[in-house]
Coordinates of C-alpha atoms and ligand atoms in Angstrom, one line a residue:
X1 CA 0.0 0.0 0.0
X2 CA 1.1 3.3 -1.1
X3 CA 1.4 6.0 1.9
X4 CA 0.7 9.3 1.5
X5 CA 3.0 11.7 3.1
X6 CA 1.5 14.7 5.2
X7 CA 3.1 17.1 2.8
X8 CA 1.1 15.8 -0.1
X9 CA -2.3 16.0 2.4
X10 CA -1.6 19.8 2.7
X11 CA -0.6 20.0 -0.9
X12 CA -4.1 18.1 -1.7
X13 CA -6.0 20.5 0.9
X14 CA -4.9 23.8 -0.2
X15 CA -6.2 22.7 -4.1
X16 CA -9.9 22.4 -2.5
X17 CA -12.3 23.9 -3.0
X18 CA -12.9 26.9 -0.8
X19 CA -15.9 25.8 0.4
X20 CA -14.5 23.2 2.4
X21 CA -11.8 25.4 3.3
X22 CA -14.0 27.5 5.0
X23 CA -15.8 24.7 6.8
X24 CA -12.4 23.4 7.9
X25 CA -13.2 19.8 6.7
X26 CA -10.3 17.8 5.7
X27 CA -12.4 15.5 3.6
X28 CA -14.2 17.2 1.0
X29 CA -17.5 15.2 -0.3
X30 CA -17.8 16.7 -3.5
X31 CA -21.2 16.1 -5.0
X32 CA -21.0 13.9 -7.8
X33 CA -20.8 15.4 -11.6
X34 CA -24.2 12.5 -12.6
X35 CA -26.4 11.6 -10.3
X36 CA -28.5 8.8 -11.5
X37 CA -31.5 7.4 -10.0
X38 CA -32.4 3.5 -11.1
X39 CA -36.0 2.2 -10.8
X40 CA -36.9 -1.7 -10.5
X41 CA -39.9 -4.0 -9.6
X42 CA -37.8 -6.6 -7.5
X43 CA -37.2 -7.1 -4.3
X44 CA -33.6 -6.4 -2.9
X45 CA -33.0 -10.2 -2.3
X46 CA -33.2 -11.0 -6.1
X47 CA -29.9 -11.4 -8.1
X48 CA -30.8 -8.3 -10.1
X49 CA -30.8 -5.9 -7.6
X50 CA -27.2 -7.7 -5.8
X51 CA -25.5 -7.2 -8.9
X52 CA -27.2 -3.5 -9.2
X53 CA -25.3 -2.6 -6.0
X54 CA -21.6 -3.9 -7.2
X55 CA -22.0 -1.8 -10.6
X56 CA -23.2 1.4 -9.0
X57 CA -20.1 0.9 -6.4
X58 CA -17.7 -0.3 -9.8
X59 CA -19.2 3.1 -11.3
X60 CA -18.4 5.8 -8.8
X61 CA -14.9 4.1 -7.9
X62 CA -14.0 3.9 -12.1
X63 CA -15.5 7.1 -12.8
X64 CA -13.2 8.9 -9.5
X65 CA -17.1 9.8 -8.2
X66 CA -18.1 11.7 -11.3
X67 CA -21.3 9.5 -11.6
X68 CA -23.2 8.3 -9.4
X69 CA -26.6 6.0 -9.1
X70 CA -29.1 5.4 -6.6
X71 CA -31.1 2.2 -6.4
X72 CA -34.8 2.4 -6.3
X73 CA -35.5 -1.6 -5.6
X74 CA -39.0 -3.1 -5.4
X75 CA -41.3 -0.9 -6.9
X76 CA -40.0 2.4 -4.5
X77 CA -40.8 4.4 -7.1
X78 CA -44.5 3.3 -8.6
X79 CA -45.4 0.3 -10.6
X80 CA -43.6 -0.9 -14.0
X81 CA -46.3 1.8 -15.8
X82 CA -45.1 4.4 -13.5
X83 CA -41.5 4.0 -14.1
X84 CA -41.6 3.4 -17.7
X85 CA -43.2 6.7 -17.7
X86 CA -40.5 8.0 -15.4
X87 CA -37.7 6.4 -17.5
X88 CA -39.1 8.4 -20.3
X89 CA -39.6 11.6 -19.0
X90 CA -36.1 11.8 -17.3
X91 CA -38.0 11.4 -13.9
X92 CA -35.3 7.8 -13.9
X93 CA -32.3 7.3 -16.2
X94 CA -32.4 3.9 -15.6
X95 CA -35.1 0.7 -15.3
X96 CA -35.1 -2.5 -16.0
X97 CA -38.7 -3.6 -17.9
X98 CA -39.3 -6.9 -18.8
X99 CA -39.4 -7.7 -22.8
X100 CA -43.1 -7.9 -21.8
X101 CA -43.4 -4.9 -20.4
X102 CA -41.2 -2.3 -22.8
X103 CA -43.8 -3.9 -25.6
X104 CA -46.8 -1.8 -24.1
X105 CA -44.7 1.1 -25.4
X106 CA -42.3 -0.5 -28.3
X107 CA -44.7 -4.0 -29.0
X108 CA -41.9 -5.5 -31.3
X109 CA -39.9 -5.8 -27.9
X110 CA -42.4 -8.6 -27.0
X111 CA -41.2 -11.1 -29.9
X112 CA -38.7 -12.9 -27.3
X113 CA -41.3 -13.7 -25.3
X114 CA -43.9 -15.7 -27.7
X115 CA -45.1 -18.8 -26.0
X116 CA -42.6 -21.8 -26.3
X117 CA -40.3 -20.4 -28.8
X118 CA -37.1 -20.7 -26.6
X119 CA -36.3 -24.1 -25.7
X120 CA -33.7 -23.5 -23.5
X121 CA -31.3 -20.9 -23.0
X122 CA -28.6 -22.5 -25.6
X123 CA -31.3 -20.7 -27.9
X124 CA -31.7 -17.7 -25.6
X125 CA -28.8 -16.2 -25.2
X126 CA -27.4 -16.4 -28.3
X127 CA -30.3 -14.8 -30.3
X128 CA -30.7 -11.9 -27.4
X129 CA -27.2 -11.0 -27.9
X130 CA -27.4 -11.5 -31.7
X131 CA -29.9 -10.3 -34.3
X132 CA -32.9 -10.8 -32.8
X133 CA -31.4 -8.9 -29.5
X134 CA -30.0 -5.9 -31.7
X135 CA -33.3 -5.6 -33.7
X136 CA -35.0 -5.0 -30.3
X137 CA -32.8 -2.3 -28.9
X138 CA -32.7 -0.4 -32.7
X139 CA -36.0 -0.2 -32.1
X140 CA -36.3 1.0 -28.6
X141 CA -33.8 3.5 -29.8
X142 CA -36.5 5.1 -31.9
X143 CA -38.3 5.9 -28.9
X144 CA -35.6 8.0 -27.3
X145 CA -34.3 5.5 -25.1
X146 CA -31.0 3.4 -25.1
X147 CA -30.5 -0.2 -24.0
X148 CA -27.5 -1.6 -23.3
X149 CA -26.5 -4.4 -25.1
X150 CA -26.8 -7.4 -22.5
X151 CA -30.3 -8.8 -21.7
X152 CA -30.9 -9.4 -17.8
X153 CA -32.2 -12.4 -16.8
X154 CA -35.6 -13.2 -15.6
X155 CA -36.6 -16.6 -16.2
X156 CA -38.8 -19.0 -17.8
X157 CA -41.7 -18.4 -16.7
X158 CA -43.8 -21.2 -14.7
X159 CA -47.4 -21.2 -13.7
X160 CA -48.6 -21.4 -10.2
X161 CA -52.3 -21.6 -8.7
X162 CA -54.0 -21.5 -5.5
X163 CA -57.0 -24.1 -6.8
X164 CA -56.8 -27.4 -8.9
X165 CA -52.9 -28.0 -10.4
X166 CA -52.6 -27.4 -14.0
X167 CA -51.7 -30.3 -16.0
X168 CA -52.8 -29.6 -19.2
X169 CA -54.3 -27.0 -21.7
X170 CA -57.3 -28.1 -20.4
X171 CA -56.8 -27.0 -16.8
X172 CA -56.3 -23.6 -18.5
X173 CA -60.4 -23.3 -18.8
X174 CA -61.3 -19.9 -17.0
X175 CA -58.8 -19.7 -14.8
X176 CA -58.0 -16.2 -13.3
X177 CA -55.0 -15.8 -14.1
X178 CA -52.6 -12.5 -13.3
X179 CA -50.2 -11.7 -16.1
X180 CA -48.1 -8.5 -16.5
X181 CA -49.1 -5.2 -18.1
X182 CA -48.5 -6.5 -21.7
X183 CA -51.1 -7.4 -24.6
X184 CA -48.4 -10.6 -25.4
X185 CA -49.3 -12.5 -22.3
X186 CA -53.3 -11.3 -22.2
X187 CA -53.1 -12.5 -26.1
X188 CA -51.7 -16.0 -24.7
X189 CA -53.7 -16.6 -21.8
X190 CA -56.8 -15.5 -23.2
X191 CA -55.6 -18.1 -26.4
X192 CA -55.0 -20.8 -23.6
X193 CA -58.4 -20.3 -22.5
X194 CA -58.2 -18.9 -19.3
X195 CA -59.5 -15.1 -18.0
X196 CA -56.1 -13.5 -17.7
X197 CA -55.7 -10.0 -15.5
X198 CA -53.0 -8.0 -16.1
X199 CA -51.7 -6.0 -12.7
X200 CA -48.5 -4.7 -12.1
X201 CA -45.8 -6.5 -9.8
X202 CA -46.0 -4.5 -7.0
X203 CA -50.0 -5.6 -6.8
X204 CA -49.1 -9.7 -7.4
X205 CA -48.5 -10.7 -3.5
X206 CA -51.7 -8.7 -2.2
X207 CA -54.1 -9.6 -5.4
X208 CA -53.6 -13.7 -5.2
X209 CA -53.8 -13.1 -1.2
X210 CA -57.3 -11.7 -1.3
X211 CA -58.6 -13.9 -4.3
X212 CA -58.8 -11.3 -7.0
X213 CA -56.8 -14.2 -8.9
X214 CA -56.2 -17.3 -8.3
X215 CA -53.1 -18.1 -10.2
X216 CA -50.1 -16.3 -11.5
X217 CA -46.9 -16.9 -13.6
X218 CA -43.4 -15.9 -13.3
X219 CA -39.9 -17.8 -13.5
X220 CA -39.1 -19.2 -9.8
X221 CA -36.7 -17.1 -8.4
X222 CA -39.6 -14.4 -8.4
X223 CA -41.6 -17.0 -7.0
X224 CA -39.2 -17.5 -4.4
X225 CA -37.6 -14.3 -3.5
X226 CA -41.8 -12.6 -3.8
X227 CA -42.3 -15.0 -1.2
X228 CA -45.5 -16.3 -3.7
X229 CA -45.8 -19.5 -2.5
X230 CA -47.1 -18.1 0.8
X231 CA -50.2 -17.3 -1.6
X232 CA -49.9 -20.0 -4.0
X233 CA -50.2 -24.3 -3.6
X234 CA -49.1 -25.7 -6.6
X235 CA -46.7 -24.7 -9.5
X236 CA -46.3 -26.6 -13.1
X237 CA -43.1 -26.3 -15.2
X238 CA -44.7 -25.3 -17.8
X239 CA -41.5 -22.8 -19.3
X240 CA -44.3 -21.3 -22.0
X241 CA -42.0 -18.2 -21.6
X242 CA -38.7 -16.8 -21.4
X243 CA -38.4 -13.7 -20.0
X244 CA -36.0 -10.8 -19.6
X245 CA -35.0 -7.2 -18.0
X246 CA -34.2 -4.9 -20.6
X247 CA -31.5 -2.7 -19.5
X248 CA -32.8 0.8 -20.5
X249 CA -31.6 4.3 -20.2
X250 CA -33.3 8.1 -20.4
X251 CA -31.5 8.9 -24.1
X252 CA -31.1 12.7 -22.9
X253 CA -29.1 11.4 -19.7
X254 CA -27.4 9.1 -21.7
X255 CA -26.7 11.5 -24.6
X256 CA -25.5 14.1 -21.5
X257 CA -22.5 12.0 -20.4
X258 CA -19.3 11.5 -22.3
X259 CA -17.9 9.5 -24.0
X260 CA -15.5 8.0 -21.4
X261 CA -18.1 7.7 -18.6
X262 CA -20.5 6.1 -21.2
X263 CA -17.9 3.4 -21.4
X264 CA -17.6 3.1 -18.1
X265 CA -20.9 2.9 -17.4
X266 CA -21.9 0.7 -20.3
X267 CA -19.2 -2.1 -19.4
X268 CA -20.2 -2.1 -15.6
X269 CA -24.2 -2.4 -16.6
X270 CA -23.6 -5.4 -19.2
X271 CA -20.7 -7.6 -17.3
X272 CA -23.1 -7.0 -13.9
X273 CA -25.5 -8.4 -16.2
X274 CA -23.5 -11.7 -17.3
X275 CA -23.0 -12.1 -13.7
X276 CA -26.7 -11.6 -13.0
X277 CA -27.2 -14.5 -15.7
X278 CA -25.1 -16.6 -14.3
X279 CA -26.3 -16.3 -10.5
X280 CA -30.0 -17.0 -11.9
X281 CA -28.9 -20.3 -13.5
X282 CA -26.8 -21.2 -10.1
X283 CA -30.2 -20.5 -8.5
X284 CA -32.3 -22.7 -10.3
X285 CA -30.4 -25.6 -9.4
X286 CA -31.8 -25.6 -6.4
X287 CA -34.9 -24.2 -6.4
X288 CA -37.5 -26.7 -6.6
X289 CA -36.3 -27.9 -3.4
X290 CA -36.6 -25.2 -1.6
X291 CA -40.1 -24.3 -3.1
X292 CA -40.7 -27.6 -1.9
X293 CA -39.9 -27.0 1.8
X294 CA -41.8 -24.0 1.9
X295 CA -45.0 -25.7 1.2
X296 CA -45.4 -25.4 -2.7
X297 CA -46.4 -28.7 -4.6
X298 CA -44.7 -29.3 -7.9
X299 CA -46.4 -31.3 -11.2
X300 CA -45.6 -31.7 -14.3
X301 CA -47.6 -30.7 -17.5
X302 CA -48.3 -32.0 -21.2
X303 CA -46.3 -29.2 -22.5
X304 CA -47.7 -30.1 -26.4
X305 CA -51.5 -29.6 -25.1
X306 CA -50.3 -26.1 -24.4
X307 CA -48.8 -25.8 -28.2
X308 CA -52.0 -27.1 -29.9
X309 CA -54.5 -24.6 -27.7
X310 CA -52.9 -21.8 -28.6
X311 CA -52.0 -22.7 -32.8
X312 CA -55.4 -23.9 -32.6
X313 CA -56.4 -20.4 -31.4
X314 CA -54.1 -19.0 -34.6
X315 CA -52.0 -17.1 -31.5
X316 CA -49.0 -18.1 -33.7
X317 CA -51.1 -16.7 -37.1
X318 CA -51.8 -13.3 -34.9
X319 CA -48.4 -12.7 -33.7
X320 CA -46.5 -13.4 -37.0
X321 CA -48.6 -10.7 -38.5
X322 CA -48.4 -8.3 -35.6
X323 CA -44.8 -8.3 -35.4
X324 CA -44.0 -8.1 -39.5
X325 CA -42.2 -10.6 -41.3
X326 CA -38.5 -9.7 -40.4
X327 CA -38.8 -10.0 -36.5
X328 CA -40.7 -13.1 -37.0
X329 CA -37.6 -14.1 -39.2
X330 CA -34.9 -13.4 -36.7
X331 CA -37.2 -15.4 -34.2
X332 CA -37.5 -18.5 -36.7
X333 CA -34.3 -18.5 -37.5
X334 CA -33.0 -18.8 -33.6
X335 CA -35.8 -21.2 -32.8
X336 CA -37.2 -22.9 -35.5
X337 CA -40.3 -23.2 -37.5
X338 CA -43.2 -22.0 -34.7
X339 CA -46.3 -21.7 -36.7
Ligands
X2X401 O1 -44.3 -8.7 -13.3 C1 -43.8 -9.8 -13.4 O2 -44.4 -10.8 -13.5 C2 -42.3 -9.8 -13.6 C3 -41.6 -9.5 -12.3 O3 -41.9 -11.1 -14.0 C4 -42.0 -8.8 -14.7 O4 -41.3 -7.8 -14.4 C5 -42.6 -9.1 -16.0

């Protein structure tokens, strides 16, 4: 360790500012150059937000405190609507939507998330940081915001239900189902044949607690670190979709830093983000087993009744259209024929 002599101290002191001169403080808290604020609908326990705190700490060291970012974990700041509006406005720079949830506002975002495309994430990741990834961001882009280049993960998504376990397509019949803000997964569920209700995260825990619905879907580390199964009996592994956190950035506070601190800042975000992918997959080795000892039963499902409901419902036909022919194409050609 280096020391620092008491003559370069003084030296150090008498180049301060004169504000702190005047106060007589020896160590001057200068307030940051950037001051960011970052928005998420997670709870602090979740991988996301761990990895959120050691790139806002890589940030300020790397960037000798010129930026810095707070962390607004677990819906702080309003619902995914709220800060998505935020993000926009410049209320945020940062937040971290789901695919599902960024479509509401740029609907080609949702193509990633089409039911039982993905098979597993050796088709996942390479297609998110590819050409169906970059077609994505170019076109959040157009909407004034920037996304950084690696894809958070959330999960495949699993159902779970407070009534009779779903085994089949057939289960699916009228079931009240909460889904996220997102015309993908109403499209789907409604397709599936269930009465799907889209709510916002932050309302999940309370809405399956009082019965507004009965069942819900997300990937099971939200399940876990939500605490859901408190509210929930029974989960299927029914992986009808992958799902992940767009990293997204107000363009104007973007555009406002340099060049430098964007690099800075842009490495930080997308190797916490590897990181964050590699802590969800560490996760899910475990996970049904803990599930387990909290109370939640586990079945299996006829994954191909799920696949027949919804081409029989043309969801496939719908979406194809919806999206346009070349984001269909980048999606076919990292999974496979789908409809
Ligand atoms: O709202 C959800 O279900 C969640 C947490 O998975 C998303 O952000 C889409």
């Amino acid at each position: 360790m280096r020391t620092i002599s008491r003559r370069a101290v003084l030296q150090a002191m008498a180049a301060a500012p004169v504000a702190g001169a005047v106060l007589g403080t020896p160590h001057i808290a200068r307030a940051a150059q950037f001051q960011f604020k970052y928005g998420n609908n997670l709870p602090l326990s979740h991988p996301l937000n761990k990895r959120s705190q050691e790139f806002a700490e890589r940030i300020a060291k790397d960037s000798g405190g010129r930026v810095e970012i707070k962390i607004f974990p677990d819906n702080q700041l309003g619902g995914d609507t709220d800060m998505l509006a935020q993000v926009r406005n410049g209320g945020i720079t940062f937040f971290t939507p789901s695919a599902l949830v960024i479509a509401t506002l740029v609907p080609v975002a949702a193509i990633s998330a089409v039911g039982f495309a993905f098979s597993g994430y050796d088709q996942v990741w390479p297609a998110m940081d590819g050409a169906l990834g970059a077609h994505v961001r170019d076109a959040i882009a157009k909407v004034g915001l920037h996304t950084f280049e690696k894809i958070w993960d959330n999960g495949f998504r699993q159902m779970t239900t407070s009534g009779k376990p779903i085994q089949a397509a057939a289960d699916m019949a009228g079931l009240k189902i909460r889904v996220p803000v997102s015309p993908l997964s109403i499209s789907m569920f409604k397709g599936l044949g269930s009465s799907p209700v889209s709510l916002q995260f932050s309302e999940v825990y309370s809405s399956l607690q009082t019965k507004i619905v009965d069942a819900q879907e997300n990937p099971l580390p939200i399940i876990q670190v939500a605490k859901l199964y408190e509210v929930q009996k029974s989960c299927t592994l029914s992986n009808h979709i992958w799902d992940g956190f767009w990293f997204i950035a107000n363009g104007r506070a973007w555009n406002s830093l340099p060049p430098d601190l964007q690099g800075i800042v842009g490495t930080a975000i997308n190797e916490s983000g590897m990181q964050q992918r590699g802590d969800i997959k560490a996760l899910n080795d475990g996970i049904v087993a803990d599930l387990k000892s909290k109370g939640l039963a586990f079945n299996a499902a006829d994954p191909e009744s799920f696949r027949t409901k919804l081409r029989d419902a043309g969801f496939y036909a719908d979406w194809k259209t919806r999206f346009g022919a070349e984001a269909w194409g980048l999606l076919e050609g990292a999974v496979g024929k789908l409809a």
